[in-house]
Coordinates of C-alpha atoms and ligand atoms in Angstrom, one line a residue:
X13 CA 7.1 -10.8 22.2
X14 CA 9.3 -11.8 25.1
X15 CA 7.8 -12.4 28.8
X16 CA 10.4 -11.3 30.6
X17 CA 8.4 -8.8 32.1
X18 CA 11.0 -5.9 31.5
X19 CA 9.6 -2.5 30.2
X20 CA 11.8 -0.2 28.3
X21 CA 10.6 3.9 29.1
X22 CA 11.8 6.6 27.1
X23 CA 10.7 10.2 28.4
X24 CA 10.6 13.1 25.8
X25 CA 12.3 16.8 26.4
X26 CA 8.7 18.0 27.8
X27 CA 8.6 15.2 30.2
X28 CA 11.9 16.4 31.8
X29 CA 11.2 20.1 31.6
X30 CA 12.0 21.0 35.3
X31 CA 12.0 19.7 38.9
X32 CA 8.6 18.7 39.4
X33 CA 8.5 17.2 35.7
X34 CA 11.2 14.6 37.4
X35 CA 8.8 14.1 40.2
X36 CA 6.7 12.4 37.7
X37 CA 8.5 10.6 35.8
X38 CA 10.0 9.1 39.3
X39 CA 6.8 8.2 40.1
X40 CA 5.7 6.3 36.8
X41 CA 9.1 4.5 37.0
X42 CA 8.2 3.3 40.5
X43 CA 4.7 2.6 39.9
X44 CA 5.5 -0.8 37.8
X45 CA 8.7 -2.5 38.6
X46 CA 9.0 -3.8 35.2
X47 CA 10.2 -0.4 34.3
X48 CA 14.0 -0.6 34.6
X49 CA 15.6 0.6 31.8
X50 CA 14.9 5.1 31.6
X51 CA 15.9 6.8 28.4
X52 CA 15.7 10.2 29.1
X53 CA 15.9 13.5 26.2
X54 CA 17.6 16.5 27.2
X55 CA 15.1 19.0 28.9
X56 CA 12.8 20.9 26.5
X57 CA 10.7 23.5 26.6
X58 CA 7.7 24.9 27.9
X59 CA 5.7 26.7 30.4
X60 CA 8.6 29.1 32.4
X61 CA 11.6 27.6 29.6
X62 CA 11.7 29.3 26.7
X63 CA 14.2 26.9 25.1
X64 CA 15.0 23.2 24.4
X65 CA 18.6 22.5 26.0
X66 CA 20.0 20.9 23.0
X67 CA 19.1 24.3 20.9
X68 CA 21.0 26.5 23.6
X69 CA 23.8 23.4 23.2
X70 CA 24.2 24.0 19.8
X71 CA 24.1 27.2 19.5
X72 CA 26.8 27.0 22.1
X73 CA 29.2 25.0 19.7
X74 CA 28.3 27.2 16.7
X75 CA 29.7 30.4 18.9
X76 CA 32.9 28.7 20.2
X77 CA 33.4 27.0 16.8
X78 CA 33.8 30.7 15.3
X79 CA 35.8 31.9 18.1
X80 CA 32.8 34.0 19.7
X81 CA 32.3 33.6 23.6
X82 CA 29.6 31.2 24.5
X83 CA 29.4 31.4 28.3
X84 CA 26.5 33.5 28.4
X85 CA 24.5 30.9 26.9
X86 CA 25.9 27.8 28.7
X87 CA 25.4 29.5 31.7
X88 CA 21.4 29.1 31.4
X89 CA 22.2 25.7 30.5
X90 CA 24.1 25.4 33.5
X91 CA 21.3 26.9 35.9
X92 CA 18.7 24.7 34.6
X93 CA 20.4 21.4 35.7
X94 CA 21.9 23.0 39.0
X95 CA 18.2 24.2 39.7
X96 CA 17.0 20.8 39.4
X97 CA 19.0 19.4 41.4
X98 CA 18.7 21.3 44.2
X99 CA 14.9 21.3 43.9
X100 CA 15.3 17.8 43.9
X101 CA 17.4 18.1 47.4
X102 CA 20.6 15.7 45.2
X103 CA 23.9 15.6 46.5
X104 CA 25.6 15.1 42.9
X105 CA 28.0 17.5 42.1
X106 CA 26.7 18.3 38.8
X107 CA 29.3 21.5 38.5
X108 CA 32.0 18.8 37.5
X109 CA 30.4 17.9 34.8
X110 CA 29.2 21.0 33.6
X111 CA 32.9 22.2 34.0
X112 CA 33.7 19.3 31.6
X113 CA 31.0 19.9 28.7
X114 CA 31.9 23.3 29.2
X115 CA 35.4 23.1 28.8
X116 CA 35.2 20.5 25.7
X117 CA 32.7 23.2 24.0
X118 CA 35.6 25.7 24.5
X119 CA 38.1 22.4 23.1
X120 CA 36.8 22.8 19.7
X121 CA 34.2 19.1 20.4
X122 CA 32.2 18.7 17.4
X123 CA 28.8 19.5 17.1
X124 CA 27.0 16.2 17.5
X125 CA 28.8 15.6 20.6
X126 CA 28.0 18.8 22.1
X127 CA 24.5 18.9 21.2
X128 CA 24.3 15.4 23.1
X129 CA 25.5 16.7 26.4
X130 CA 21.9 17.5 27.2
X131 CA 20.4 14.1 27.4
X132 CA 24.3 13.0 29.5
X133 CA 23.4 15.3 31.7
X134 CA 19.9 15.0 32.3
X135 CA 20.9 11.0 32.4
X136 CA 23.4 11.7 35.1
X137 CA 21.1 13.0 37.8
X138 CA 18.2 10.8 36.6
X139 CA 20.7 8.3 37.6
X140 CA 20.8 10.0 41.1
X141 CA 17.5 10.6 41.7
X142 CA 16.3 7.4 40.9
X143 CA 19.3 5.2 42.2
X144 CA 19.4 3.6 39.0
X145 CA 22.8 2.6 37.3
X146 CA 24.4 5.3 34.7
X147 CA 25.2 3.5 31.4
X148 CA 26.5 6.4 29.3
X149 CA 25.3 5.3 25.3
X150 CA 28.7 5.8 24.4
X151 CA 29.1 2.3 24.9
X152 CA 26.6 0.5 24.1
X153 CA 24.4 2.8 21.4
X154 CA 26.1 2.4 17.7
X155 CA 25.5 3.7 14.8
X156 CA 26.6 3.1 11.3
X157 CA 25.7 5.1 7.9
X158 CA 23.7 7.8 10.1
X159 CA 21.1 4.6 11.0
X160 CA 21.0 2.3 14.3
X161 CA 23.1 -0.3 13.9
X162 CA 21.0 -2.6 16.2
X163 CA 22.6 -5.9 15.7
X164 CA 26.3 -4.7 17.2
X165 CA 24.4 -2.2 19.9
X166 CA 22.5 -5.5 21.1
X167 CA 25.8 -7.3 21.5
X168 CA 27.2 -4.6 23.4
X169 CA 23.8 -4.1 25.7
X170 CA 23.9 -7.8 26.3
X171 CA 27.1 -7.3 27.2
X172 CA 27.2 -4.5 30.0
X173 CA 23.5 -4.7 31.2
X174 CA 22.2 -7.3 33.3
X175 CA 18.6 -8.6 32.7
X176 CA 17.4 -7.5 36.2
X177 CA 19.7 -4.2 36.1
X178 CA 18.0 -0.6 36.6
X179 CA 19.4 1.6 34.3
X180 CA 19.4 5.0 32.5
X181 CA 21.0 4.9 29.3
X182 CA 21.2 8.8 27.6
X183 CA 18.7 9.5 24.4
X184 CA 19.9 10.7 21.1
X185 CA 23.1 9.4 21.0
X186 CA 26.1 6.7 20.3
X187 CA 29.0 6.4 18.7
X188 CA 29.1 5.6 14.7
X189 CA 31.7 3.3 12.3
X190 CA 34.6 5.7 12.6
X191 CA 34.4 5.5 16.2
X192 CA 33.1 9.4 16.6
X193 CA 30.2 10.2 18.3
X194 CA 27.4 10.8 16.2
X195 CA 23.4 11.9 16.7
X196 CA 20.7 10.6 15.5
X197 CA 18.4 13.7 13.4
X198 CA 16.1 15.4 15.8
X199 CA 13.6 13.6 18.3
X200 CA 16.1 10.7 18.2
X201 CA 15.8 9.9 21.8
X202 CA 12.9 7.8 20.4
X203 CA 15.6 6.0 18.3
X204 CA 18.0 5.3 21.7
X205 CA 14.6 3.7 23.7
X206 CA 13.5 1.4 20.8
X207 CA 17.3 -0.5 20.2
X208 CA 17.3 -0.8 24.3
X209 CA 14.0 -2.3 24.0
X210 CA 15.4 -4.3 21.0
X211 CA 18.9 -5.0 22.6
X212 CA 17.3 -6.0 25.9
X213 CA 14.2 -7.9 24.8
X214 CA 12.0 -5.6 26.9
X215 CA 8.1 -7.0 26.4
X216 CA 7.4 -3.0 25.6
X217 CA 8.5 -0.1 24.8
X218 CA 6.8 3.0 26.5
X219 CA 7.6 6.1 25.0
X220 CA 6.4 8.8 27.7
X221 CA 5.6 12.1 26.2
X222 CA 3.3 15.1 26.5
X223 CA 0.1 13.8 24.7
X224 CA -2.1 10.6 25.3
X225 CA -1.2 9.0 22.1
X226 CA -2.6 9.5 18.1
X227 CA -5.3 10.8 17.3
X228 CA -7.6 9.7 14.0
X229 CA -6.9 13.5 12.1
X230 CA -4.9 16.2 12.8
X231 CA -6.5 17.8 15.7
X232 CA -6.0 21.5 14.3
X233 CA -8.8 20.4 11.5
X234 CA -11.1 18.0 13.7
X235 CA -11.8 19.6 16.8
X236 CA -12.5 16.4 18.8
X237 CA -11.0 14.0 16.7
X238 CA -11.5 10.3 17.8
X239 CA -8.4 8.7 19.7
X240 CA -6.5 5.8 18.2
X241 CA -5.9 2.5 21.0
X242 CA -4.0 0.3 18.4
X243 CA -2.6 1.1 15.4
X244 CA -0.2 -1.4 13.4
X245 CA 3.1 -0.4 12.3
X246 CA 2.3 -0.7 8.9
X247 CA -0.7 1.3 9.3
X248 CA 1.4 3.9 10.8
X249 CA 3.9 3.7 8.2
X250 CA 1.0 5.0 5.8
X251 CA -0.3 7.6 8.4
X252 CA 3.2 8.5 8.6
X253 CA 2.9 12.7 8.0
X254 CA 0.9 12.8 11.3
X255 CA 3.0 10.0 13.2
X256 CA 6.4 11.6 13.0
X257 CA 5.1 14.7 15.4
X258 CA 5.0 12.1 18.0
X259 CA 7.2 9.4 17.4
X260 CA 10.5 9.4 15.4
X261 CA 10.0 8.0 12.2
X262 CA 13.0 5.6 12.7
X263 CA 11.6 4.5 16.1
X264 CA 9.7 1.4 14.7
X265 CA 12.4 -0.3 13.0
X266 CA 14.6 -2.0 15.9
X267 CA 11.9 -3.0 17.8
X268 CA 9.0 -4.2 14.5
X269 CA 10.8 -7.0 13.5
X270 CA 11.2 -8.7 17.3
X271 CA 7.5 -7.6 17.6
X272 CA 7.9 -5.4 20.7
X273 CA 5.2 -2.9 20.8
X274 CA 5.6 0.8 21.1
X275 CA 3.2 1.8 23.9
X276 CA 2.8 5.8 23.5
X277 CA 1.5 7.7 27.0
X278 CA 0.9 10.8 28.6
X279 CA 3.4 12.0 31.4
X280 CA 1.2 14.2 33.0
X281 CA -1.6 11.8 32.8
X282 CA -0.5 8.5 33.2
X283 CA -4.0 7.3 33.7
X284 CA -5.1 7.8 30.1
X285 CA -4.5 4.4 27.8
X286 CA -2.7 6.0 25.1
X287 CA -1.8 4.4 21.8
X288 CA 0.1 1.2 21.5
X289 CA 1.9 0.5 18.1
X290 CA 1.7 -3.4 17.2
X291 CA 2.6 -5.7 14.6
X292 CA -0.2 -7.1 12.7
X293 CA 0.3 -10.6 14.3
X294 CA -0.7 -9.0 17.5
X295 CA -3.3 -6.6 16.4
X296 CA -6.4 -7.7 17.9
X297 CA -10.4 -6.7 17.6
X298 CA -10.4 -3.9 15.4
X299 CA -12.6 -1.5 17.2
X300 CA -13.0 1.1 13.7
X301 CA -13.1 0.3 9.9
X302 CA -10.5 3.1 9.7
X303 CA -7.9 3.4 11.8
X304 CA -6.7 7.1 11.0
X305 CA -6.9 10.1 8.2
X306 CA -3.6 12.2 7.4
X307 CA -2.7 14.0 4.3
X308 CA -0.8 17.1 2.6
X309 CA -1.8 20.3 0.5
X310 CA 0.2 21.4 -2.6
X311 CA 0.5 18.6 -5.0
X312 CA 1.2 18.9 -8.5
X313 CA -0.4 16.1 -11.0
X314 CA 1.1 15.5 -14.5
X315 CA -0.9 14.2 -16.5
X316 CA 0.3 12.4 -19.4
X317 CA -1.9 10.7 -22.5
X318 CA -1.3 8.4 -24.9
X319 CA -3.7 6.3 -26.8
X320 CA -1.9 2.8 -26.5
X321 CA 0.2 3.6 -24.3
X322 CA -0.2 0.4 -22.2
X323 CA 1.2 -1.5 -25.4
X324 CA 4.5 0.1 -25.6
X325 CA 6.5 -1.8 -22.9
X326 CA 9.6 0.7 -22.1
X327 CA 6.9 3.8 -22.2
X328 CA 6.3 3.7 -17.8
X329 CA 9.9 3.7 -17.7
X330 CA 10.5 6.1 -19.9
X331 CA 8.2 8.6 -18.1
X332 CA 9.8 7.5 -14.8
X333 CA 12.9 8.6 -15.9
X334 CA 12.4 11.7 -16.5
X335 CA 11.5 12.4 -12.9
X336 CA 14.3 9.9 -11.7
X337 CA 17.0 12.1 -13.7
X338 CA 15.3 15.4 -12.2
X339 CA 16.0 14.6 -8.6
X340 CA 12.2 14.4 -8.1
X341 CA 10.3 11.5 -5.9
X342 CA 6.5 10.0 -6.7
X343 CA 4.1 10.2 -4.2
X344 CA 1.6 8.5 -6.3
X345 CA 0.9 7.1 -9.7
X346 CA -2.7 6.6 -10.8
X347 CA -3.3 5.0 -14.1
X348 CA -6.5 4.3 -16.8
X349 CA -5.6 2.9 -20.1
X350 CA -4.8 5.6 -22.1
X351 CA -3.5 8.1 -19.0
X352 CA -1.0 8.3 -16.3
X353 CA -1.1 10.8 -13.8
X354 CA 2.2 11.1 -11.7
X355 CA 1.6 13.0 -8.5
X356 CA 4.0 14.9 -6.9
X357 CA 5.3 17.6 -4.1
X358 CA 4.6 21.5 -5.6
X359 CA 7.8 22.9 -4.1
X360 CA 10.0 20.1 -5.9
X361 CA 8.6 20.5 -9.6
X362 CA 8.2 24.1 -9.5
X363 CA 10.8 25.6 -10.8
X364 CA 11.4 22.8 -13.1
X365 CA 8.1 22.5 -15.0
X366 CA 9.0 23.4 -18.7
X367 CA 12.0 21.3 -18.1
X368 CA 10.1 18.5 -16.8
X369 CA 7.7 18.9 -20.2
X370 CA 9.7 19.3 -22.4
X371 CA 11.7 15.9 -21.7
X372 CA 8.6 14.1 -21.5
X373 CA 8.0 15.5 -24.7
X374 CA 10.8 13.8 -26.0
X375 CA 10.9 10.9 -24.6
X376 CA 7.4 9.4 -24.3
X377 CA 6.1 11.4 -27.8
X378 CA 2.6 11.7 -25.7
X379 CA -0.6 13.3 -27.3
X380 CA -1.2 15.8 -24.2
X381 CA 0.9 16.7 -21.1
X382 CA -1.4 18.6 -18.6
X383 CA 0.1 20.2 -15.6
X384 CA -2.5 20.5 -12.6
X385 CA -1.2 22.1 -8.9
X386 CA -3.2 22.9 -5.8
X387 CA -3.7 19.0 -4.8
X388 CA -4.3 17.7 -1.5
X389 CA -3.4 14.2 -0.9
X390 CA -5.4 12.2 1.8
X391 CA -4.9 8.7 3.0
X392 CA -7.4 6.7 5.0
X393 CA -5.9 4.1 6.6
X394 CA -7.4 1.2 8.7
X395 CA -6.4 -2.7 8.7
X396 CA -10.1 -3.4 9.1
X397 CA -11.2 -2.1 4.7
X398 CA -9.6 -5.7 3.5
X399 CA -12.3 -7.3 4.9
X400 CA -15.1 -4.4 5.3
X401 CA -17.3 -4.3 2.2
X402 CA -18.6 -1.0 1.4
X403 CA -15.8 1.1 2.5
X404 CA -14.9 3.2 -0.4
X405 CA -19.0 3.9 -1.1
X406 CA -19.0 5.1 2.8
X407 CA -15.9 7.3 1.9
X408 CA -17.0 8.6 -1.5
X409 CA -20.7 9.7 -0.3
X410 CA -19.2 11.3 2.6
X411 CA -17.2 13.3 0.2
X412 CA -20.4 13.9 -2.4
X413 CA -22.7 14.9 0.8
X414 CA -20.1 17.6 1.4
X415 CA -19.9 19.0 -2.3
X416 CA -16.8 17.3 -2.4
X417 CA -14.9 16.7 -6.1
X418 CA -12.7 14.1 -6.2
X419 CA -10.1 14.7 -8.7
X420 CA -7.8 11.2 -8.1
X421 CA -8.6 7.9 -6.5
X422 CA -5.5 5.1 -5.8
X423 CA -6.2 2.4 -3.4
X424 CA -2.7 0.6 -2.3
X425 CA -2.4 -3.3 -3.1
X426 CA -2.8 -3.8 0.4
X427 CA -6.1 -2.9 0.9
X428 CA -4.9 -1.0 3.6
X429 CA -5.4 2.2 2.7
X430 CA -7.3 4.7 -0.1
X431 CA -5.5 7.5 -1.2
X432 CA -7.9 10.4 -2.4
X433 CA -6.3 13.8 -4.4
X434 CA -8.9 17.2 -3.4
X435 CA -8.6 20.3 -4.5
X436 CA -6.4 22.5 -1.4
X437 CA -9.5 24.4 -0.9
X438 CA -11.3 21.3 0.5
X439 CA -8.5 19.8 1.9
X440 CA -10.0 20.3 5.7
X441 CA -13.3 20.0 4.7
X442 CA -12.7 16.4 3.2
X443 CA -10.6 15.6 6.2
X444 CA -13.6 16.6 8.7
X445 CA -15.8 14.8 6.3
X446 CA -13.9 11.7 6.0
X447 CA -13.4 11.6 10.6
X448 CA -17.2 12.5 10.9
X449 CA -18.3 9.9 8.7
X450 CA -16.2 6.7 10.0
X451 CA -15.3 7.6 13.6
X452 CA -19.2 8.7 14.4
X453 CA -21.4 7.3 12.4
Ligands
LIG519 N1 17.1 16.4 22.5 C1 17.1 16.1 21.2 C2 16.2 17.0 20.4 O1 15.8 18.0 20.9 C3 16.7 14.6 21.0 C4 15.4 14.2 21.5 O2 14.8 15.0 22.3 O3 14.9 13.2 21.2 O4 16.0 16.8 19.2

């Protein structure tokens, strides 16, 4: 981690909603004069808006791009900035740019660069209100192959930003290989603060949004699910269906390897510690054997049998193939000596399973191929099992006192994590079972 005391912030859509949402994130910027580098999103929605700017953006380019008029709709795009800037009592004349995005739109622009106009704008009078330096991400964010290309964007940060600069440098944005402009997918903003954090060695990364961090399971199945300080990256990586609703998947990469943690707050409550994302080098006292509890319904487990099937060398990749050739990822792959089971999504084997069979069928010459859908998958995750005897008995009873059959078991080599497979039905049962058990007693 670098000491050079500067602190990276990126504010989400819902942080930047309106006027008084600006307020605050003015405040938290000047609250910690670390903070000099802002990485706004485009104003979401919530409370009085009914939509994210970007949506009404695109939906802007989709009209003009068939020839349809599109003013109506940039016209509440156009009200929302002009309002906040006169709430906020600016002198920027924010009607030039509109004129501009509005006349590009009507240009024929492509769609990524209109949908990125949102987080330009919102940059611009962030820019204003804060007196901070407007470094537009068309020169210094690149991308390459869809992905952040953090090595040239570092360069090019290096380059035009000075270490003790204040600066707001636009989400969601930069331009790509062919020299276009290009977006990152959705909730990419998170991607624009973590190669500024990279790019400018910042000590952290805070990424400011509109809850106080993760929680330990999906708050719509535990009602007062435990809160989650520190969480590794790696753990995180295995948590991953319940991290990406806060944090860009993508978001860890530029900023893992240099070991700058992701520190995840709440705008409107500042107070409150949130989560902070670390490497495992820096991970310290684990305060919870596990760290969190995610999962998925509808799984579909093929089972295949074969006595001796562990002596026939090319037999695993046989199998493999099959599902290789049909387009179809593995979630998970259990074995015993005579069985494999090979675990995966419902929806992508579907429509495919006589197909699927009948290959295998061929191929592998098994005694029995059993299909078996309405699996939930679950992973407990926490860095602290490796070294925490007793773990898996604590899981397993918590599962039996609840009437709980387990139908698959795979722990990962890294002792990080156990994976169990539940019928759907006790999918939230198991989850509540699983929290209850670790985080309370
Ligand atoms: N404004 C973009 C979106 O709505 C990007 C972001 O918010 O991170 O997806």
């Amino acid at each position: 981690m670098n000491m050079n005391n500067l602190i990276v912030c990126k504010f989400g859509g819902s942080s930047l909603l309106n006027s008084s949402q600006f307020r605050n994130v003015k405040a938290i910027m000047e609250a910690e004069p670390g903070r000099r580098v802002l990485v706004p999103s485009a104003p979401g929605k919530g409370g009085a808006e009914k939509h994210k700017v970007t949506d009404l953006l695109l939906m802007c380019y989709q009209l003009a791009s068939h020839n349809l008029l599109f003013d109506e709709i940039f016209n509440v795009v156009r009200e929302r900035f002009i309002q906040i800037r006169d709430e906020l009592g600016l002198a920027i004349r924010i009607e030039q740019e509109l004129d501009g995005v509005q006349a590009a739109i009507a240009g024929g622009a492509g769609s990524d660069f209109c949908a990125s106009r949102g987080e330009y704008l919102c940059g611009k009078l962030l820019a204003d209100y804060l007196g901070f330096r407007f470094v537009d991400a068309e020169t210094v964010i690149r991308i390459r192959g869809g992905k952040a290309d953090v090595e040239a964007s570092s360069v090019l940060i290096r380059k035009k930003i000075g270490a003790d600069e204040r600066v707001v440098v636009p989400g969601f944005y930069g331009i790509n290989e062919k020299g276009e402009f290009q977006t990152f997918s959705r909730g990419g903003s998170d991607i624009t603060g973590a190669i500024m954090a990279a790019g400018m060695e910042a000590s952290v990364y805070e990424n400011w949004t509109d809850v106080s961090g993760f929680l330990a399971a999906d708050p719509a199945i535990v009602a007062h699910s435990a809160r989650i300080k520190s969480i590794t990256y790696n753990e995180l990586r295995e948590l991953s269906y319940m991290g990406a609703m806060v944090l860009h998947e993508e978001a860890i990469f530029p900023v893992r390897d240099l070991n700058i943690p992701i520190h995840i707050k709440n705008t409107n409550i500042p107070e409150d510690v949130g989560t902070l994302i670390v490497s495992d080098s820096m991970a310290g006292e684990r305060e919870q054997v596990v760290t969190g509890i995610s999962g998925k319904i509808d799984y579909t487990v093929v089972r295949v049998e074969k006595t001796h099937m562990s002596e026939e060398p090319s037999f695993y990749r046989k199998l493999l193939s099959v599902f290789e050739t049909n387009d179809i990822p593995i979630e998970h792959m259990p074995t015993s000596i005579d069985t494999i089971s090979v675990v995966v999504a419902t929806a992508l084997i579907n429509a495919k399973e006589k197909k699927i069979r009948e290959e295998i069928s061929i191929y592998c010459d098994p005694d029995r191929i059993v299909f078996e859908h309405g699996l939930a998958v679950i992973a407990v995750v926490g860095r602290g099992m490796i070294s925490t005897k007793g773990t898996s008995a604590m899981l397993f009873t918590a599962l039996a006192e609840n009437g709980i059959n387990v139908r698959m078991i795979s722990q990962g080599s890294s002792e990080m994590n156990i994976i169990v497979g539940v019928s759907n039905e006790d999918f939230e049962n198991a989850i509540r079972a699983i929290h209850d058990k670790f985080m309370k007693g």
